[in-house]
Amino acid sequence: MQEFFSPIDKAVLAHREMLPDHVLGKKIAVHSKRNGFPEDGDFKFAVLGIKECRKNPDFTGTYPNFNTIRKAFYSLYTGNWNYKIADLGDIEAGATVEDTYFAVQTIIRELLQKKIIPIVLGGSQDLVYPIYRAYDDFGKMINFVNIDSRFDIGNAEAPISNHSYVGKMVVDKPYNLFNYSTIGYQSYFNPADEIALLDKLYFDAFRLGEITTDVSLVEPITRDADIITLDISAIKNAELSYKGSNSPNGFDGREICSISRYAGISNRVSTFGIFEIFDLEESPAAAMLLAQVMWYFIEGVNYRVYDGDVGSEKDYKTYSVPVEDEVLVFKKSLKTERWWIELPYISESNNKLKRHTLLPCTYQDYENACNQEIPERWYKARRKNEL
């Protein structure tokens, strides 16, 4: 794995030396020319940068630089946790984009095998595709959540780009994508045919206004995710002061940090990434906000709680709600008070849900069912199961 990485820039390491004790920078194992690659240890997280953005149609020959984010991240104090974190350095752009993809897929696969959670800093968001393909050898369906103003489905028959990689995930073999959810989409950035396709595929989409009204709605969406990514264009320009962001609407700093914390709390999330990052040297506020997003993800992981055996009456309480011709079965964790709804197993179908028999939901979904309203996410998951 070491051969794919370049060490962290000397300017970042010099900045690290000047920091006070007990900050993250003094506790992280870093890849440097002097000390070499971090030795295999009991790492919980691995930070890595990917300097690739050639599949962005607006690529002008300038590659990403993550120095400013690293400086900001290193300067933060640890929370009430004592995880071992490694900063592996950067994957340089390969001779071709496919070379970069190969390196990314290989590295993410190896980190997952070691039970290390990658925290990825990336250029163009098409890099999610090789991250997704790194899960191919694990034999399970994948749930992908994208915090983004756009769906990024695009034309699957056209060459991959940072706005069409999801379409490739849907149509390329092996078919491992079970569910795709977009958090914070803005209608005017998405063509009508993509909105219709998302509905046809029974994927989930949550408007920006819906989430900002109640950011806790994110929790059940992220709870069942394997991969969660953030396109920084989902953050409003005023929060970033960044020339690469030009949208006046989006999440504010508090909201995006809350979402990141929910992402970390999910027991299932095994990869977290931030994309569409370029040079933030002149935007220290943007770098600090993204560093705090990383910090809150780690903080969330620290508060992960195992809900116990779903079949145990000591751990869960079961509620059966007749709705129309269905009987919806809800499960409430007595430990965390989180809610799930059962998905029926349809034996005659090509069932994709053998490992997805419970769908995360909210107490509001239970209340709505009591008022004879079937939760939309349950309906979509049921329909996917029948296809």
XYZ file of C-alpha atoms in Angstrom:
387
model
C 0.000 0.000 0.000
C 2.834 2.384 0.784
C 3.909 2.593 -2.854
C 0.702 4.417 -3.771
C 1.275 7.338 -1.386
C 3.403 10.449 -1.360
C 4.412 11.740 2.097
C 2.822 14.751 3.729
C 4.210 18.105 2.673
C 7.069 19.547 4.766
C 5.127 22.772 5.341
C 2.350 20.806 7.049
C 4.842 18.901 9.194
C 6.589 22.157 10.182
C 3.214 23.613 11.176
C 2.533 20.459 13.195
C 5.720 20.923 15.211
C 4.590 24.386 16.311
C 1.239 23.182 17.655
C 0.554 22.775 21.397
C 0.477 19.401 23.063
C -2.671 17.248 23.008
C -3.954 18.462 19.639
C -4.712 15.891 16.952
C -1.580 16.744 15.001
C 0.613 15.616 17.900
C -1.240 12.303 18.225
C -1.715 11.287 14.599
C 0.815 8.905 13.028
C 1.895 10.691 9.854
C 3.597 9.599 6.646
C 6.779 11.663 6.312
C 10.036 11.321 4.421
C 11.958 11.227 7.685
C 9.858 8.661 9.551
C 8.407 6.768 6.628
C 4.965 5.213 6.281
C 2.937 4.620 9.476
C 3.605 1.102 10.699
C 0.693 -1.285 10.902
C -0.972 -0.581 14.200
C -4.332 -0.642 15.838
C -5.573 2.305 13.784
C -9.272 3.139 13.834
C -9.086 5.805 11.110
C -6.855 6.505 8.118
C -6.881 9.971 6.544
C -5.846 10.055 2.887
C -5.931 12.563 0.068
C -6.578 11.760 -3.598
C -5.127 14.317 -6.001
C -7.336 13.492 -8.961
C -9.870 15.686 -10.752
C -9.422 15.011 -14.471
C -12.995 13.711 -14.824
C -14.311 17.123 -13.856
C -15.383 18.788 -17.152
C -14.011 22.090 -15.784
C -10.546 20.648 -15.152
C -7.910 23.259 -16.045
C -4.734 21.347 -15.226
C -4.613 22.267 -11.535
C -4.698 19.388 -9.066
C -6.092 19.443 -5.499
C -4.021 20.478 -2.518
C -5.015 19.365 0.978
C -2.317 21.136 3.013
C -4.628 23.807 4.435
C -7.205 21.234 5.585
C -4.499 19.156 7.236
C -3.145 22.172 9.095
C -6.635 22.990 10.356
C -7.403 19.376 11.304
C -4.099 18.925 13.113
C -4.779 22.053 15.200
C -8.005 20.684 16.703
C -8.020 19.097 20.138
C -9.264 15.556 20.521
C -12.686 14.880 21.931
C -13.461 12.416 24.672
C -11.909 9.602 22.666
C -8.554 7.981 22.284
C -8.587 6.459 18.814
C -5.414 5.849 16.873
C -5.421 7.840 13.641
C -2.973 7.610 10.748
C -2.501 10.196 8.004
C -1.239 8.143 5.078
C -0.486 11.093 2.809
C -1.750 11.583 -0.739
C -2.447 9.388 -3.739
C -0.999 11.333 -6.646
C -2.831 11.402 -9.964
C -1.706 8.422 -12.042
C -0.571 8.381 -15.663
C -4.267 7.877 -16.469
C -7.413 8.324 -14.412
C -7.844 4.539 -14.536
C -4.465 4.185 -12.812
C -5.701 6.435 -10.021
C -8.917 4.428 -9.765
C -6.903 1.210 -9.441
C -4.832 2.687 -6.603
C -7.928 3.985 -4.792
C -9.787 0.681 -5.089
C -6.771 -1.295 -3.895
C -6.125 0.961 -0.884
C -9.740 1.224 0.265
C -10.161 -2.550 -0.013
C -7.065 -3.156 2.119
C -8.161 -0.637 4.755
C -11.612 -2.214 4.958
C -10.063 -5.656 5.346
C -8.106 -4.297 8.310
C -11.286 -2.776 9.809
C -9.827 0.727 9.417
C -12.275 3.504 8.496
C -10.949 5.639 5.602
C -11.560 9.384 5.843
C -11.011 10.482 2.255
C -10.174 13.977 1.019
C -10.740 14.000 -2.699
C -10.806 16.043 -5.829
C -13.637 15.290 -8.249
C -16.412 13.131 -6.884
C -16.173 10.437 -9.556
C -13.569 9.004 -7.155
C -16.518 7.527 -5.260
C -16.802 4.941 -8.050
C -13.514 3.110 -7.276
C -14.299 3.421 -3.551
C -17.612 1.656 -4.209
C -15.865 -1.007 -6.303
C -13.539 -1.707 -3.353
C -16.528 -3.373 -1.680
C -16.946 -5.931 -4.495
C -15.053 -8.677 -2.667
C -17.109 -8.455 0.523
C -20.213 -10.149 -0.847
C -22.910 -7.746 0.281
C -25.211 -5.114 -1.139
C -24.067 -1.545 -0.535
C -26.024 1.478 0.666
C -24.554 4.801 -0.452
C -25.537 8.185 0.991
C -24.410 11.365 -0.762
C -24.686 14.816 0.829
C -24.985 16.863 -2.329
C -27.021 19.505 -4.135
C -27.080 17.222 -7.212
C -27.984 13.574 -7.813
C -24.884 12.868 -9.968
C -26.674 10.110 -11.905
C -25.956 11.508 -15.366
C -25.815 9.436 -18.543
C -24.495 5.983 -17.669
C -23.625 5.341 -21.323
C -21.340 8.384 -21.508
C -17.802 8.475 -20.056
C -17.747 8.791 -16.292
C -17.556 12.274 -14.761
C -18.058 13.884 -11.384
C -21.749 14.321 -12.253
C -22.422 10.845 -13.722
C -20.609 8.340 -11.502
C -23.800 7.179 -9.742
C -25.215 6.056 -13.087
C -22.121 3.873 -13.521
C -22.624 2.408 -10.048
C -26.174 1.440 -11.039
C -25.464 -0.200 -14.414
C -21.947 -1.650 -14.078
C -21.442 -5.238 -12.962
C -21.246 -6.571 -10.345
C -24.569 -5.080 -9.239
C -23.850 -4.310 -5.600
C -25.705 -1.029 -5.113
C -28.872 -1.671 -3.122
C -29.841 1.874 -2.190
C -28.728 5.401 -3.010
C -29.839 8.402 -0.959
C -29.170 12.070 -1.626
C -29.306 14.501 1.282
C -29.807 18.204 0.551
C -30.569 18.205 -3.168
C -31.737 21.426 -4.826
C -34.269 20.965 -7.631
C -32.925 23.685 -9.935
C -29.554 21.873 -10.147
C -31.125 18.589 -11.306
C -32.710 17.808 -14.696
C -36.287 16.544 -14.642
C -35.312 13.201 -16.217
C -32.871 12.481 -13.363
C -35.534 13.269 -10.779
C -37.893 10.874 -12.580
C -35.201 8.192 -12.840
C -34.403 8.437 -9.142
C -38.071 7.811 -8.387
C -38.242 4.941 -10.890
C -35.273 3.233 -9.215
C -36.927 3.707 -5.788
C -33.924 5.616 -4.489
C -34.287 8.232 -1.757
C -33.940 11.972 -2.196
C -34.296 14.603 0.520
C -34.553 18.288 -0.307
C -32.324 20.872 1.312
C -35.302 22.596 2.935
C -36.627 19.325 4.328
C -33.353 18.612 6.127
C -32.682 22.151 7.341
C -36.161 22.199 8.896
C -35.254 19.145 10.988
C -31.659 17.922 10.659
C -32.444 14.871 12.839
C -34.197 13.352 9.790
C -30.677 12.479 8.623
C -30.175 9.888 11.362
C -32.270 7.009 9.940
C -30.985 7.778 6.428
C -27.355 7.404 7.487
C -27.952 4.532 9.922
C -27.973 1.848 7.220
C -25.250 3.368 4.990
C -21.896 1.792 4.137
C -20.418 4.779 2.291
C -21.209 8.424 3.054
C -19.751 11.253 1.012
C -19.964 15.026 1.009
C -19.732 17.225 -2.072
C -18.723 20.554 -0.578
C -21.035 22.327 -3.037
C -23.801 21.211 -0.649
C -22.496 23.873 1.761
C -23.580 27.463 1.139
C -20.933 29.787 -0.240
C -21.152 32.202 2.693
C -19.949 29.419 5.008
C -16.914 28.617 2.869
C -15.618 31.883 1.400
C -14.255 29.592 -1.288
C -13.927 30.439 -4.976
C -14.896 26.889 -5.949
C -18.342 27.357 -4.391
C -20.871 29.663 -5.993
C -24.242 28.656 -4.552
C -25.904 31.026 -2.058
C -28.038 28.137 -0.777
C -26.907 25.040 1.067
C -26.154 23.745 4.538
C -24.608 26.059 7.082
C -21.640 25.084 9.241
C -23.677 23.848 12.186
C -25.948 21.726 9.990
C -23.159 20.059 8.034
C -21.285 19.216 11.247
C -24.469 17.715 12.716
C -24.941 15.603 9.590
C -21.323 14.456 9.804
C -21.835 13.436 13.424
C -24.898 11.406 12.479
C -22.800 9.735 9.778
C -20.268 8.700 12.398
C -22.889 7.422 14.839
C -24.117 4.902 12.259
C -22.765 1.481 13.246
C -22.490 0.472 9.600
C -20.639 3.357 7.925
C -17.172 2.145 6.948
C -16.009 4.915 4.566
C -16.460 8.680 4.826
C -15.297 11.086 2.126
C -15.250 14.812 1.329
C -14.967 15.720 -2.356
C -14.684 18.567 -4.847
C -11.837 20.028 -2.799
C -9.232 22.036 -4.651
C -6.798 24.618 -3.258
C -8.047 26.139 -0.013
C -4.909 28.149 0.745
C -6.822 31.405 0.325
C -9.903 30.057 2.116
C -8.818 29.194 5.679
C -12.446 29.351 6.897
C -13.422 26.646 4.387
C -10.464 24.493 5.444
C -11.375 24.869 9.114
C -15.023 23.979 8.479
C -14.057 20.813 6.581
C -11.587 19.917 9.337
C -14.433 20.240 11.828
C -16.617 18.034 9.621
C -13.903 15.363 9.891
C -13.694 15.915 13.653
C -17.451 15.485 14.092
C -17.445 12.265 12.074
C -14.836 10.813 14.445
C -16.831 12.141 17.395
C -19.890 10.337 16.049
C -18.013 7.049 15.753
C -17.068 7.428 19.410
C -20.754 7.388 20.338
C -21.716 4.306 18.358
C -23.975 1.996 20.373
C -24.890 -1.578 19.544
C -28.656 -1.909 19.814
C -28.616 -5.568 20.822
C -30.348 -8.636 19.435
C -33.382 -7.622 17.400
C -35.083 -10.866 18.335
C -34.702 -10.283 22.060
C -37.578 -8.818 24.058
C -34.970 -7.479 26.488
C -33.439 -5.302 23.753
C -36.427 -4.407 21.547
C -40.113 -3.708 21.831
C -42.315 -4.719 18.884
C -45.354 -2.818 17.612
C -47.714 -4.178 14.938
C -49.757 -1.577 13.055
C -52.491 -2.590 10.554
C -52.434 -0.218 7.571
C -54.771 -0.935 4.672
C -54.011 -4.552 3.643
C -50.630 -4.598 5.416
C -49.526 -5.151 8.977
C -46.448 -3.030 9.529
C -44.100 -4.302 12.211
C -42.019 -1.688 14.026
C -39.090 -2.374 16.347
C -37.906 0.069 19.013
C -34.506 -0.342 20.626
C -34.856 -0.105 24.383
C -31.214 0.915 24.640
C -31.086 3.828 22.151
C -34.795 4.398 21.403
C -34.051 4.108 17.689
C -36.812 2.746 15.464
C -36.882 0.220 12.610
C -39.606 -1.175 10.394
C -39.571 -4.748 9.111
C -39.466 -5.504 5.394
C -41.309 -8.675 4.406
C -39.303 -11.411 2.696
C -40.804 -12.293 -0.683
C -39.559 -15.818 -1.391
C -40.581 -15.999 -5.047
C -38.674 -12.861 -5.984
C -35.002 -12.317 -6.704
C -34.662 -11.014 -3.190
C -32.014 -8.363 -2.576
C -33.000 -7.843 1.038
C -31.800 -11.047 2.680
C -29.481 -8.891 4.763
C -31.786 -5.894 4.869
C -34.817 -7.174 6.742
C -34.998 -4.085 8.953
C -35.250 -0.558 7.588
C -34.265 2.353 9.860
C -37.123 4.752 10.481
C -38.307 7.391 12.945
C -40.899 7.562 15.666
C -42.791 9.903 13.336
C -43.000 7.057 10.788
C -44.618 4.919 13.471
C -47.081 7.679 14.347
C -47.894 8.177 10.661
C -48.550 4.449 10.283
C -50.940 4.639 13.227
C -52.735 7.328 11.206
C -52.911 4.953 8.220
C -49.979 6.453 6.282
C -47.452 3.963 4.877
C -43.864 5.323 5.190
C -42.512 6.219 1.750
C -39.090 4.685 2.421
C -40.739 1.382 3.393
C -42.729 1.412 0.174
C -39.640 2.093 -1.950
C -37.604 -0.617 -0.234
C -40.506 -3.067 -0.660
C -40.752 -2.264 -4.367
C -36.990 -2.809 -4.839
C -37.420 -6.152 -3.153
C -40.115 -7.173 -5.612
C -38.118 -6.297 -8.752
